[in-house]
Short mmCIF file of C-alpha atoms in Angstrom, two decimals:
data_model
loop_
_atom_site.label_atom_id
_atom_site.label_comp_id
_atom_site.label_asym_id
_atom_site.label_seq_id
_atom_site.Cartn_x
_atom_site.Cartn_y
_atom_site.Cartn_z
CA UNK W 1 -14.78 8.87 9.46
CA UNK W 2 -16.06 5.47 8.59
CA UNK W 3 -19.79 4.98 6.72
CA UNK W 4 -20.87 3.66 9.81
CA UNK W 5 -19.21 5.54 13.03
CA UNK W 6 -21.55 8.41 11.88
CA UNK W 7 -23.59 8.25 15.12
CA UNK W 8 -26.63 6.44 13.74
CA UNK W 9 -28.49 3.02 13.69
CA UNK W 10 -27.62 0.89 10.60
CA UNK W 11 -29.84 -2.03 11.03
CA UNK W 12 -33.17 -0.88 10.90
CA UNK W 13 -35.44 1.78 9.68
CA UNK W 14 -35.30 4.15 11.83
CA UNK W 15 -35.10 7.82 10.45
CA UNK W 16 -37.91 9.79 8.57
CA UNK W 17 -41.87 10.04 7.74
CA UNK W 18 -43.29 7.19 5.24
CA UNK W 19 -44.53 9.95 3.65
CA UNK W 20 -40.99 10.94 3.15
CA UNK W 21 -39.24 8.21 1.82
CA UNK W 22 -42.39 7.46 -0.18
CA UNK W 23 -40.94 10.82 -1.68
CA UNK W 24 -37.64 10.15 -1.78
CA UNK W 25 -37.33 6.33 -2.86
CA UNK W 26 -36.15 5.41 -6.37
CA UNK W 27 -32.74 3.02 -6.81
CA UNK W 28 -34.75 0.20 -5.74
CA UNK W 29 -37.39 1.16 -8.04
CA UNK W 30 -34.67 0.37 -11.15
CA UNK W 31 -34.29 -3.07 -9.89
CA UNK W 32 -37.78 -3.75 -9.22
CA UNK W 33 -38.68 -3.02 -13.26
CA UNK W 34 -36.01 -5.16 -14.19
CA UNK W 35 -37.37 -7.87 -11.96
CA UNK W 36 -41.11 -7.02 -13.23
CA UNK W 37 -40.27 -7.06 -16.66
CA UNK W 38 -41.33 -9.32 -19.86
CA UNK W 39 -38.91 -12.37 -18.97
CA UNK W 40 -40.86 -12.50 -15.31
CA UNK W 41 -44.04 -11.95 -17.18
CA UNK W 42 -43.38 -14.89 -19.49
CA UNK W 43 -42.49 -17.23 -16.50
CA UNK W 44 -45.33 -16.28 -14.44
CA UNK W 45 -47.98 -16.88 -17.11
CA UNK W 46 -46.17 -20.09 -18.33
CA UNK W 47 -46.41 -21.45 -15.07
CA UNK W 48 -49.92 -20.73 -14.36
CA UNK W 49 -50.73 -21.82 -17.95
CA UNK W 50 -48.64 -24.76 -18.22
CA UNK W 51 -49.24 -26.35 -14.23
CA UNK W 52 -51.89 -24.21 -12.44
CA UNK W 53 -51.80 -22.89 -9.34
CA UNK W 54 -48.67 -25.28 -8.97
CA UNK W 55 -45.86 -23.29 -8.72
CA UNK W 56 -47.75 -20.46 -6.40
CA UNK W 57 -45.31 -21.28 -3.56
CA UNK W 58 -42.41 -20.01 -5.70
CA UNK W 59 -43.98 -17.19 -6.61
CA UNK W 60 -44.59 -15.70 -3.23
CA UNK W 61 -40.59 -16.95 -2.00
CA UNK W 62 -39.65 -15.23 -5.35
CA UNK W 63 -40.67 -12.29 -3.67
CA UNK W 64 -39.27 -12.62 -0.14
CA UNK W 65 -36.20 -13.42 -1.24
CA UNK W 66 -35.90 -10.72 -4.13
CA UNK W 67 -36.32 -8.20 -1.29
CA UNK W 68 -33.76 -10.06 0.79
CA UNK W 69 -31.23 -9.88 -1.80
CA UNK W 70 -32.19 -6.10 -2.28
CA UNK W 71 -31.28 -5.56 1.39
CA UNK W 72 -27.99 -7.36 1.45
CA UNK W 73 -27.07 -5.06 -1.96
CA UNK W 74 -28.02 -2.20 -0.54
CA UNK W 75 -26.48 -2.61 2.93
CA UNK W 76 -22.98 -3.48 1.33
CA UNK W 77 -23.15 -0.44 -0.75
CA UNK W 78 -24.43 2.20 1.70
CA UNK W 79 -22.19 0.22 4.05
CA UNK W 80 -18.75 0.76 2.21
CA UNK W 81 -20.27 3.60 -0.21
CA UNK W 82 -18.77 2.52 -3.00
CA UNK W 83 -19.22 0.40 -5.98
CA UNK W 84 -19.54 -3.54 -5.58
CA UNK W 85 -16.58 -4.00 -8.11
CA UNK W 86 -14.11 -1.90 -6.30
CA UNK W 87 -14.87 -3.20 -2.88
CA UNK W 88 -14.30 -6.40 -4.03
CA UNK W 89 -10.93 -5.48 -5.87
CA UNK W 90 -10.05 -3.95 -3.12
CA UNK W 91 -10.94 -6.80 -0.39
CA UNK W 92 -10.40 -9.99 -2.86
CA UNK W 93 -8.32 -9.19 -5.58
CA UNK W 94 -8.62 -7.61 -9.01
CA UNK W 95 -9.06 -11.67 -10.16
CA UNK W 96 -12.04 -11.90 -8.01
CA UNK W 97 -13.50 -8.60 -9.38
CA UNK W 98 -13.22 -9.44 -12.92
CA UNK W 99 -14.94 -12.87 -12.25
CA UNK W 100 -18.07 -11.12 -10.90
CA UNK W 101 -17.71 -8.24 -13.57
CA UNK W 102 -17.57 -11.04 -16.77
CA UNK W 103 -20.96 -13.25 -14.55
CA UNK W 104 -22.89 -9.91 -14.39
CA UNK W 105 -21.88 -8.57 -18.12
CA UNK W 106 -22.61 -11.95 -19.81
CA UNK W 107 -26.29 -12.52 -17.56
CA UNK W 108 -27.17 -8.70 -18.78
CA UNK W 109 -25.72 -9.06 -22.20
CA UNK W 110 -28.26 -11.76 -23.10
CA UNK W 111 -30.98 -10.49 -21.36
CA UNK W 112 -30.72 -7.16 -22.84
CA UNK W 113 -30.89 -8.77 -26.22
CA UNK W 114 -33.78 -10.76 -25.68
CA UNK W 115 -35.58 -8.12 -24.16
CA UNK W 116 -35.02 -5.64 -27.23
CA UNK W 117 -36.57 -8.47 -28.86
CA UNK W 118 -39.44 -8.77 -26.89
CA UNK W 119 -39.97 -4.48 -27.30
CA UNK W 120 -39.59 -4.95 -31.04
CA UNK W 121 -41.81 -7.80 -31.41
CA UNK W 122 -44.41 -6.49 -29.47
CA UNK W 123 -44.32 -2.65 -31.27
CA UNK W 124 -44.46 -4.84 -34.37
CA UNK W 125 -47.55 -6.39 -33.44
CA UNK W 126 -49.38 -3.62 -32.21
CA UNK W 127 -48.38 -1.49 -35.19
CA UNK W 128 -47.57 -3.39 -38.13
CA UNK W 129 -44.35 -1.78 -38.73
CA UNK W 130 -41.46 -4.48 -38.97
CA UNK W 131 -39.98 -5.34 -35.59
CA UNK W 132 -36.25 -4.59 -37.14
CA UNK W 133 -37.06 -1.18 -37.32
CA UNK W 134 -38.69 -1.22 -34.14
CA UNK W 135 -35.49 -2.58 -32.84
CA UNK W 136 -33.26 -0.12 -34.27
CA UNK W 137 -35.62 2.80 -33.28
CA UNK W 138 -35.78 1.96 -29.58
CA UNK W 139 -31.90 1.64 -29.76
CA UNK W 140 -31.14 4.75 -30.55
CA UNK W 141 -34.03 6.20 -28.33
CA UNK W 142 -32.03 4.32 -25.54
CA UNK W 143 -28.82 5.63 -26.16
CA UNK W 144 -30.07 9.65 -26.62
CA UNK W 145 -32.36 8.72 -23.30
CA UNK W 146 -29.99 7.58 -20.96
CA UNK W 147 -26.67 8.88 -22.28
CA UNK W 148 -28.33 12.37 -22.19
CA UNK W 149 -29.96 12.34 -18.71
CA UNK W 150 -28.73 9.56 -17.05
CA UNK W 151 -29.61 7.64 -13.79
CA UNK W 152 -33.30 10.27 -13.51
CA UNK W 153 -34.19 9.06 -16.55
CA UNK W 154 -33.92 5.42 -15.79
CA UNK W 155 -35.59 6.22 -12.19
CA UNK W 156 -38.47 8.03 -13.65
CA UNK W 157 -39.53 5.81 -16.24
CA UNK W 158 -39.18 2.53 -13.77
CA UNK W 159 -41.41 4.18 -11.31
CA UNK W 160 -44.22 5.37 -14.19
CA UNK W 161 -44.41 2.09 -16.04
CA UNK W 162 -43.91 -0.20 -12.77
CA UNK W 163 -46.67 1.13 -10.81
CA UNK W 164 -49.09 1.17 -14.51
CA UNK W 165 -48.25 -2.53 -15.15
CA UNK W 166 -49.04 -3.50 -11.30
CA UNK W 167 -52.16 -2.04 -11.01
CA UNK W 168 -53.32 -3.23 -14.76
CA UNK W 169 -52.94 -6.89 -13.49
CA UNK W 170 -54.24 -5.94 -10.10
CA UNK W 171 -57.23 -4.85 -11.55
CA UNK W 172 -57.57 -7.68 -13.78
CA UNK W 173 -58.35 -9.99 -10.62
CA UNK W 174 -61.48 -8.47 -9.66
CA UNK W 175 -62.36 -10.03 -13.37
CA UNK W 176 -61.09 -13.48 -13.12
CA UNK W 177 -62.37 -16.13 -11.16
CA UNK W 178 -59.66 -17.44 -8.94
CA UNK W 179 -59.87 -20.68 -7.33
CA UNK W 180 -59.01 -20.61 -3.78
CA UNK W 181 -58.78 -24.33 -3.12
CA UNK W 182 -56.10 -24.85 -5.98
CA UNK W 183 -54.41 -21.59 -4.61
CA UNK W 184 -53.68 -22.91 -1.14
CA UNK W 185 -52.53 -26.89 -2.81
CA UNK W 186 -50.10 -24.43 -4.67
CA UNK W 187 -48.57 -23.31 -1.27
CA UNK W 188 -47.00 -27.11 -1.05
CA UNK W 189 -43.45 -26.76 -2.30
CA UNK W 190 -43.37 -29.06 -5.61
CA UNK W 191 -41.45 -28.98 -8.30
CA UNK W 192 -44.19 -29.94 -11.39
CA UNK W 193 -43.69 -32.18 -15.24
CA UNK W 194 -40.00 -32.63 -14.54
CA UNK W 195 -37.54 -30.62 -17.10
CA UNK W 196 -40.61 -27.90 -17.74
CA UNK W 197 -41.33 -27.21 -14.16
CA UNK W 198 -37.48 -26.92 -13.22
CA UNK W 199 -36.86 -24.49 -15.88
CA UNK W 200 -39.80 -22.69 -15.01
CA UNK W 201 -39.36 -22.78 -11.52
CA UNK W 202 -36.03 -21.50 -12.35
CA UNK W 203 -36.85 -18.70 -14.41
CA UNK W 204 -39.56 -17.34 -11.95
CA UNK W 205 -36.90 -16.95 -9.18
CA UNK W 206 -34.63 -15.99 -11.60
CA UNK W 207 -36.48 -13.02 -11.86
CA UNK W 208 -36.26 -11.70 -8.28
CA UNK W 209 -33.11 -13.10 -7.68
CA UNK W 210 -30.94 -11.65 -10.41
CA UNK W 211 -27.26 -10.81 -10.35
CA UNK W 212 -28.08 -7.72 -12.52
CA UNK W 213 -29.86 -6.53 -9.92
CA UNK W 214 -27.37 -7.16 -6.82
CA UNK W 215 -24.34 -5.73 -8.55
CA UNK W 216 -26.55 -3.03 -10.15
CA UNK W 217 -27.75 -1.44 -6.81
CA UNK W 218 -24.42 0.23 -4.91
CA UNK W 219 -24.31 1.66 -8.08
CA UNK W 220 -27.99 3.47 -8.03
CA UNK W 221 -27.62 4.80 -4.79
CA UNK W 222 -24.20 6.07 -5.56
CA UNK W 223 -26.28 8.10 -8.55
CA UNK W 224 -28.63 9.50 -5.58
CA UNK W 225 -26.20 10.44 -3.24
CA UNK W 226 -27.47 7.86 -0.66
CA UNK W 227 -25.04 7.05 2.42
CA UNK W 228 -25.76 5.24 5.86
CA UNK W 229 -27.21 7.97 6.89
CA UNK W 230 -30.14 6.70 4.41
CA UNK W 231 -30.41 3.43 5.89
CA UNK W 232 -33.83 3.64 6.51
CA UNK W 233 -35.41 5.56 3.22
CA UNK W 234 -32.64 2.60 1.56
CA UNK W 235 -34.84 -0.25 3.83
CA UNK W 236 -38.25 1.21 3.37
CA UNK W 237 -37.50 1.60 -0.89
CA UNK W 238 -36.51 -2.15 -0.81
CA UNK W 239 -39.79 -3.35 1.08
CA UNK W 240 -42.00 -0.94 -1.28
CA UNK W 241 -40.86 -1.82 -4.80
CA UNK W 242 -39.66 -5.74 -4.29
CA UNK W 243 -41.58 -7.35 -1.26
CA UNK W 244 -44.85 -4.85 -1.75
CA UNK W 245 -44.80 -3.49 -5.79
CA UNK W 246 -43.20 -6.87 -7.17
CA UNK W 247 -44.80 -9.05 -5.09
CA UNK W 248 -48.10 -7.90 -5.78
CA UNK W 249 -46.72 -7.67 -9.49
CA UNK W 250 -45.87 -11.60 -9.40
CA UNK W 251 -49.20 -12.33 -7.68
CA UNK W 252 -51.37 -11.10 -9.52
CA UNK W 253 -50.06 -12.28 -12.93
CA UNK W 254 -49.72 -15.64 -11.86
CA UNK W 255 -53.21 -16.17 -10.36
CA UNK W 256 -54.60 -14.62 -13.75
CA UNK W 257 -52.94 -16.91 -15.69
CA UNK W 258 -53.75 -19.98 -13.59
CA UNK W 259 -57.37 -19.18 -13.66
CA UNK W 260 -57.71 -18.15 -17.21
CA UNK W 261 -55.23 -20.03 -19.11
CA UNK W 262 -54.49 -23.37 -17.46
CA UNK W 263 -55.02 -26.27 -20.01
CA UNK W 264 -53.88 -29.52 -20.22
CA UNK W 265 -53.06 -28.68 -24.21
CA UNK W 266 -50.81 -25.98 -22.97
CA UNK W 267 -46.80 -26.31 -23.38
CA UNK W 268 -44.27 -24.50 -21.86
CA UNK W 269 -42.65 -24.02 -24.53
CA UNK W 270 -44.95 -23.47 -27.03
CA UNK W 271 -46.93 -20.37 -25.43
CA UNK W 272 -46.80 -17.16 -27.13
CA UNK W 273 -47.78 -13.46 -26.07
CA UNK W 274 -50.48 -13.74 -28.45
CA UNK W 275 -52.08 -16.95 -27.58
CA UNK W 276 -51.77 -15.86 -24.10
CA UNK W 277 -53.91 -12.68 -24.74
CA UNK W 278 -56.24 -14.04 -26.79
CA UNK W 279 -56.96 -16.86 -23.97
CA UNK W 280 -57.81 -13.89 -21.90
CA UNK W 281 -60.51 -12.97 -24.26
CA UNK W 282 -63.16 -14.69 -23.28
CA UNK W 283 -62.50 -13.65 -19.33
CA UNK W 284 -62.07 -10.35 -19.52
CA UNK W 285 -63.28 -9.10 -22.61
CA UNK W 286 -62.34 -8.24 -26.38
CA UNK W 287 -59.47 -5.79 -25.43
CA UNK W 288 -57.81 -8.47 -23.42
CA UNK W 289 -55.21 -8.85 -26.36
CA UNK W 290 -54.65 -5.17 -26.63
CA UNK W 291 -54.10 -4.63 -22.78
CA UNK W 292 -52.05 -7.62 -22.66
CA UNK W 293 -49.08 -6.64 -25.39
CA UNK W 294 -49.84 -3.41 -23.56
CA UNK W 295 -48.66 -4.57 -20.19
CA UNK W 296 -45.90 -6.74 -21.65
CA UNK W 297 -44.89 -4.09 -23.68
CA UNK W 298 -44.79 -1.42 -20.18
CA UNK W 299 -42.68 -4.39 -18.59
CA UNK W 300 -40.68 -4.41 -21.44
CA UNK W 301 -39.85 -0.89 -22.04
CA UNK W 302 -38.99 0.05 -18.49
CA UNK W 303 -36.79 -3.45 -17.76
CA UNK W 304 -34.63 -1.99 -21.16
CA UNK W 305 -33.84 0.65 -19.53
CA UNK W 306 -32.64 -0.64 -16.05
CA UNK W 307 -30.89 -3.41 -17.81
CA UNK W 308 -28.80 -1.24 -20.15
CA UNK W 309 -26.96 0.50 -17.55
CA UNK W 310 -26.00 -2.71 -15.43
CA UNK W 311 -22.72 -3.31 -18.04
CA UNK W 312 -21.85 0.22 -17.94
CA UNK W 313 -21.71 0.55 -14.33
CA UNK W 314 -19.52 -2.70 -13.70
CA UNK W 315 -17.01 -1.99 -16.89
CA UNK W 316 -16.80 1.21 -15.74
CA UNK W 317 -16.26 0.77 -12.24
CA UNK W 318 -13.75 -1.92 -13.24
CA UNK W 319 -11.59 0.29 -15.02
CA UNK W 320 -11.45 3.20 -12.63
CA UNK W 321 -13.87 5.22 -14.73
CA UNK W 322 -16.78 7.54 -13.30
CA UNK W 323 -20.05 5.98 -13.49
CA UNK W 324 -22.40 8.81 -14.42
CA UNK W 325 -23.22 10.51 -17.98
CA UNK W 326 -20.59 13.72 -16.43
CA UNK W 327 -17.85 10.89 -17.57
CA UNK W 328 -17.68 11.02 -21.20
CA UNK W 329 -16.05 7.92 -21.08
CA UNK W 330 -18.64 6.13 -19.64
CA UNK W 331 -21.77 7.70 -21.50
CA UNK W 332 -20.03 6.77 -24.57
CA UNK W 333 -20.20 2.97 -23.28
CA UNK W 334 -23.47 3.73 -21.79
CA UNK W 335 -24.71 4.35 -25.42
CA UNK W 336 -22.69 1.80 -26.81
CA UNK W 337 -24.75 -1.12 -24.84
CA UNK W 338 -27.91 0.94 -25.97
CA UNK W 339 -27.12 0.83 -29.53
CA UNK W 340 -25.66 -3.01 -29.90
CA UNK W 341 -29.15 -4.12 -27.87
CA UNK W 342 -30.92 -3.21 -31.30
CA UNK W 343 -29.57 -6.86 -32.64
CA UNK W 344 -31.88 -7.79 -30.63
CA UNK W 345 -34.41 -7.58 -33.25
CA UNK W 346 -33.14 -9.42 -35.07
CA UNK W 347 -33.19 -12.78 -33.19
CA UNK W 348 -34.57 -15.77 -34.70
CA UNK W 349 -37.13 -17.80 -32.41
CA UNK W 350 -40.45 -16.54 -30.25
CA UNK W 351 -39.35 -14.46 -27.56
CA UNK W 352 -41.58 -16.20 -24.75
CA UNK W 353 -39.74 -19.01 -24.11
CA UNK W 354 -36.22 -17.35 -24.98
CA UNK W 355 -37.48 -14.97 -21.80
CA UNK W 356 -37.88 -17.69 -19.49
CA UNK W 357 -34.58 -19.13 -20.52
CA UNK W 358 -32.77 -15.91 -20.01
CA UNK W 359 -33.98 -15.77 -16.73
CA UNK W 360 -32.88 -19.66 -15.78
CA UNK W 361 -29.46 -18.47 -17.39
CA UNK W 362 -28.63 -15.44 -15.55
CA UNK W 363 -30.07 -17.60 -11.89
CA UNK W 364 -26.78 -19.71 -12.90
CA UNK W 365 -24.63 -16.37 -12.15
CA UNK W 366 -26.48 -15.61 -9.12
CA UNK W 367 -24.95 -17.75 -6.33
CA UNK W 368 -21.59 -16.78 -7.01
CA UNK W 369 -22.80 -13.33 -6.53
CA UNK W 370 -25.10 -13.66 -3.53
CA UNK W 371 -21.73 -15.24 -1.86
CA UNK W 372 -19.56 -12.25 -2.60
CA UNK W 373 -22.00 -10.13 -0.70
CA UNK W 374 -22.25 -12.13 1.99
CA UNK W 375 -18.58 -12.67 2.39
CA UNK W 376 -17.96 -8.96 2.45
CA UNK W 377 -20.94 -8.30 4.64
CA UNK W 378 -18.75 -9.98 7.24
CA UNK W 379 -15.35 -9.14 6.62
CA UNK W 380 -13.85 -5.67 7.28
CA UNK W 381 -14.97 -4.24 4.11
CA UNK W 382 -17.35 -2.79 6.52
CA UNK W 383 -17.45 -1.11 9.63
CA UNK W 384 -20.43 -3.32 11.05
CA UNK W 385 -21.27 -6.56 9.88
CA UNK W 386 -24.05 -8.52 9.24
CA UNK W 387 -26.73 -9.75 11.87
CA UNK W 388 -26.95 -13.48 12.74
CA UNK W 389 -30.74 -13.03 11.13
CA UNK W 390 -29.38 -11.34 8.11
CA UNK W 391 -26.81 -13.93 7.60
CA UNK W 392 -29.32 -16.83 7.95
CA UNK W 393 -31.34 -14.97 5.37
CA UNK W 394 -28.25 -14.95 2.92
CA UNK W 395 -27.23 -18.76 3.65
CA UNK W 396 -31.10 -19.67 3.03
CA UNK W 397 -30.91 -16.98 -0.31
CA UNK W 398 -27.56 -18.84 -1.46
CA UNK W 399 -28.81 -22.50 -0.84
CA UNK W 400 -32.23 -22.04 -2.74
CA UNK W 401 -30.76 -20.48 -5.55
CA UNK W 402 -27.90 -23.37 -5.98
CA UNK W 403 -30.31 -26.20 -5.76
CA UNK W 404 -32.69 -24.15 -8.40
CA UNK W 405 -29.90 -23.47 -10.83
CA UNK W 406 -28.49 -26.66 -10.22
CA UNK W 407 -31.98 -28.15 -11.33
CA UNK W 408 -31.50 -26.18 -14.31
CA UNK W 409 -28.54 -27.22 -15.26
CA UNK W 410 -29.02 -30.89 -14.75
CA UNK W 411 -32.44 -30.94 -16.40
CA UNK W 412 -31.51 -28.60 -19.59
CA UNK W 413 -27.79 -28.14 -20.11
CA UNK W 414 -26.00 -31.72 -18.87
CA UNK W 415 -28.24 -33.85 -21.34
CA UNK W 416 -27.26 -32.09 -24.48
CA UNK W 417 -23.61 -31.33 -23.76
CA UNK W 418 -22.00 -31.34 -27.06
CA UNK W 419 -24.70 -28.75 -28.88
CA UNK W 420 -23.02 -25.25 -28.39
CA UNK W 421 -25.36 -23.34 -25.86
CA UNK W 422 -26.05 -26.24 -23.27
CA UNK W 423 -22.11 -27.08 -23.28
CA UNK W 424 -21.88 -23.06 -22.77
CA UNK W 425 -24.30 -22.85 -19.88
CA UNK W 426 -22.73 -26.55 -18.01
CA UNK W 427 -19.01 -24.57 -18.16
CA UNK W 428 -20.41 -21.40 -17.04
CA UNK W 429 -22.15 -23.39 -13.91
CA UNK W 430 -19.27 -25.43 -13.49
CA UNK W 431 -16.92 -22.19 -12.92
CA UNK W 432 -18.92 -20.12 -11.19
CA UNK W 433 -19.78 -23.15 -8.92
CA UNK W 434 -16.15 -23.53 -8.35
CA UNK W 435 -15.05 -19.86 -8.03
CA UNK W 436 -18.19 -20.19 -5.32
CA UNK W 437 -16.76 -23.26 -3.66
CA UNK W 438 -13.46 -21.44 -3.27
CA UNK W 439 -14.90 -17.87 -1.99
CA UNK W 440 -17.14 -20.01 0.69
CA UNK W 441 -13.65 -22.49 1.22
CA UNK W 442 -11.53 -18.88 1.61
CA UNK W 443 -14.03 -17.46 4.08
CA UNK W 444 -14.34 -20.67 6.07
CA UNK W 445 -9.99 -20.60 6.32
CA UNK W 446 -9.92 -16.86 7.45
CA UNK W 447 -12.84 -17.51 10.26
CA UNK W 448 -10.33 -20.31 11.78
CA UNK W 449 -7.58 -18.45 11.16
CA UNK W 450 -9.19 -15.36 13.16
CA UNK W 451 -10.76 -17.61 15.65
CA UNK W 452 -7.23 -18.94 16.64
CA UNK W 453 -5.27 -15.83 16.92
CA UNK W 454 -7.86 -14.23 19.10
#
């Protein structure tokens, strides 16, 4: 029996109490503290510190389209119930599978570093203890965590530290003095200060939008035991912890940082963690620094976690191995990514801007995936494809985050071809873009193709 001849509705929430899948929820809860995490943080309060209220119109269609991405992850996975990498083997071609496998590893492979980074500088500052030991500590905490308990263990801490970091910036509204003309000029769509805003702009989307958390999510629900029977607990656990929990998330931290920290002597790529909490001090009081690294370092903590498994699931998956800790095979890789993220630490540089960078970087990855989904939400990978509105969604997900990344790229990696990283980033646009082009180019031949023999 296919996952969706099982005698129930598969577009819509339909099944079950709120107060049951308010219960039951969780896999979208691992992607939504890798979205809310220090790199987002570091975008949102850039932008409100470097342009204002600017850039609030990206904030909120971060959101929207975060949870529309969720959806079209989660519906190809409870869909086929299976892992993304071995539907598309199986549908595209083991070529096509290792493509999206080496996009995903690479986008989670830096971030992960960065982040352990961020988790080591910030213990350092709080404590005083040198942020290379911090780095090796929370390394091996993260491999004995989640090669020891697994997917829970990622779930629970995601939900704790998630919900604490949203309501500590929630709160912090009723403190600051927003601005509600600038707010609604912010709703204009503008892209602010040229190569700044475009990175920026990049990196907030970058955030919601993620290809660690697309590929990541069959993956999740796989660990829960989630099938289309769940569609609607699956729909109602997307809407609560991207649209609702992130959203909120994004909000709030932006606004804060508009009102609080806009100058014209502020830089985007000059802000620190620091500077940014000790702007706050005046606002909201002496402690502002200390709840500041504190909510960075909550965002921080729980986005390690999520991120660390994202390699292990795809490599895993890829080479026909289980993908929970009962596979010995893949908790030893599991706490091989855990371990290796402690180099982290010991990164040159100031890990604000490297955040927002990491995010722009891994948005490059993102269309490539976005149009894998889509192509095998209407092929017959699955039993019943996509909606006209769903599709419309994914076309409008794909185009935004081309032209974004495609900003990107033009603005920071094109002008300094020849220096090692941009010339990376332009060849890794340039293929993806291509292997894109093809997959769209492939999809458009078969639709003819079907279209005439019928």
């Amino acid at each position: 029996m296919s996952p969706g001849s099982r005698g129930h509705d598969v577009t819509a929430v339909t099944e079950g109490s709120w107060r049951a899948y308010l219960a039951d929820m969780g896999p979208s809860w691992i992607a939504g503290a890798i979205a809310a995490g220090p790199a987002t943080m570091a975008s949102l309060v850039t932008a409100g510190a470097t342009f204002g209220y600017a850039l609030l119109w990206i904030v909120l269609l971060s959101a929207v389209l975060g949870a529309s991405a969720q959806y079209l992850a989660m519906r190809l996975g409870l869909l086929t119930e299976a892992g993304i990498v071995t539907i598309v083997e199986r549908h595209l071609g083991e070529g096509w599978a290792w493509v999206l496998v080496i996009d995903a590893v690479l986008a989670a492979g830096l971030a992960q570093l960065v982040i352990m980074k961020s988790v080591a500088d910030i213990s350092a500052t709080v404590t005083g203890v040198d942020a290379r030991i911090w780095g090796v500590g929370w390394a091996v905490i993260l491999a004995l965590g989640l090669a020891g308990r697994g997917y829970r263990f990622v779930e629970l801490l995601a939900k704790l530290l998630v919900t604490a970091v949203v309501v500590a910036f929630l709160a912090s509204l009723f403190v600051v003095p927003i601005d509600p003309a600038g707010a609604a000029a912010g709703l204009v769509p503008r892209i602010p200060a040229g190569v700044d805003g475009a990175i920026v702009a990049a990196g907030i989307l970058g955030g919601a939008v993620h290809i660690t958390l697309i590929t990541m999510h069959s993956y999740t629900m796989r660990a829960r035991g989630w099938t289309a029977r769940d569609y609607g607990l699956a729909t109602f656990d997307v809407g609560a912890s991207m649209l609702v929990a992130f959203g909120v998330y994004s909000l709030a931290i932006f606004l804060v940082a508009a009102a609080a920290l806009h100058s014209p002597d502020v830089t985007a790529g000059e802000l620190t963690a620091v500077s940014a909490a000790q702007a706050l001090g005046p606002l909201v009081g002496s402690s502002a620094r200390w709840l500041f690294l504190l909510g960075l370092w909550g965002a921080a903590v729980s986005t390690l976690g999520g991120n660390t498994v994202v390699p292990p699931y795809l490599i895993a998956d890829k080479l026909g191995w289980g993908t929970d800790v009962s596979d010995g095979r893949y908790r030893a890789l599991l706490a091989a990514v855990a371990l290796l993220s402690g180099l982290g630490a010991f990164l040159g540089g100031v890990f604000f801007p490297l955040l927002v960078l990491v995010l722009a970087f891994g948005l490059v990855g993102t269309p490539f995936a976005i149009a894998v989904v889509l192509y095998l939400l209407n092929s017959d990978a699955v039993p019943e494809r996509n909606s006209t509105l769903a599709n419309l969604g994914g076309v409008v997900l794909l185009a935004v985050t081309a032209i974004l990344a495609g900003n990107f790229v033009g603005s920071q990696a094109l002008p300094e071809l020849g220096d090692p990283i941009p010339t990376f980033v332009a060849a890794f646009a340039a293929a993806l873009g291509a292997a894109t082009l093809v997959l769209i180019g492939t999809y458009v031949r078969e639709s003819f193709r079907g279209a005439a023999a019928r």
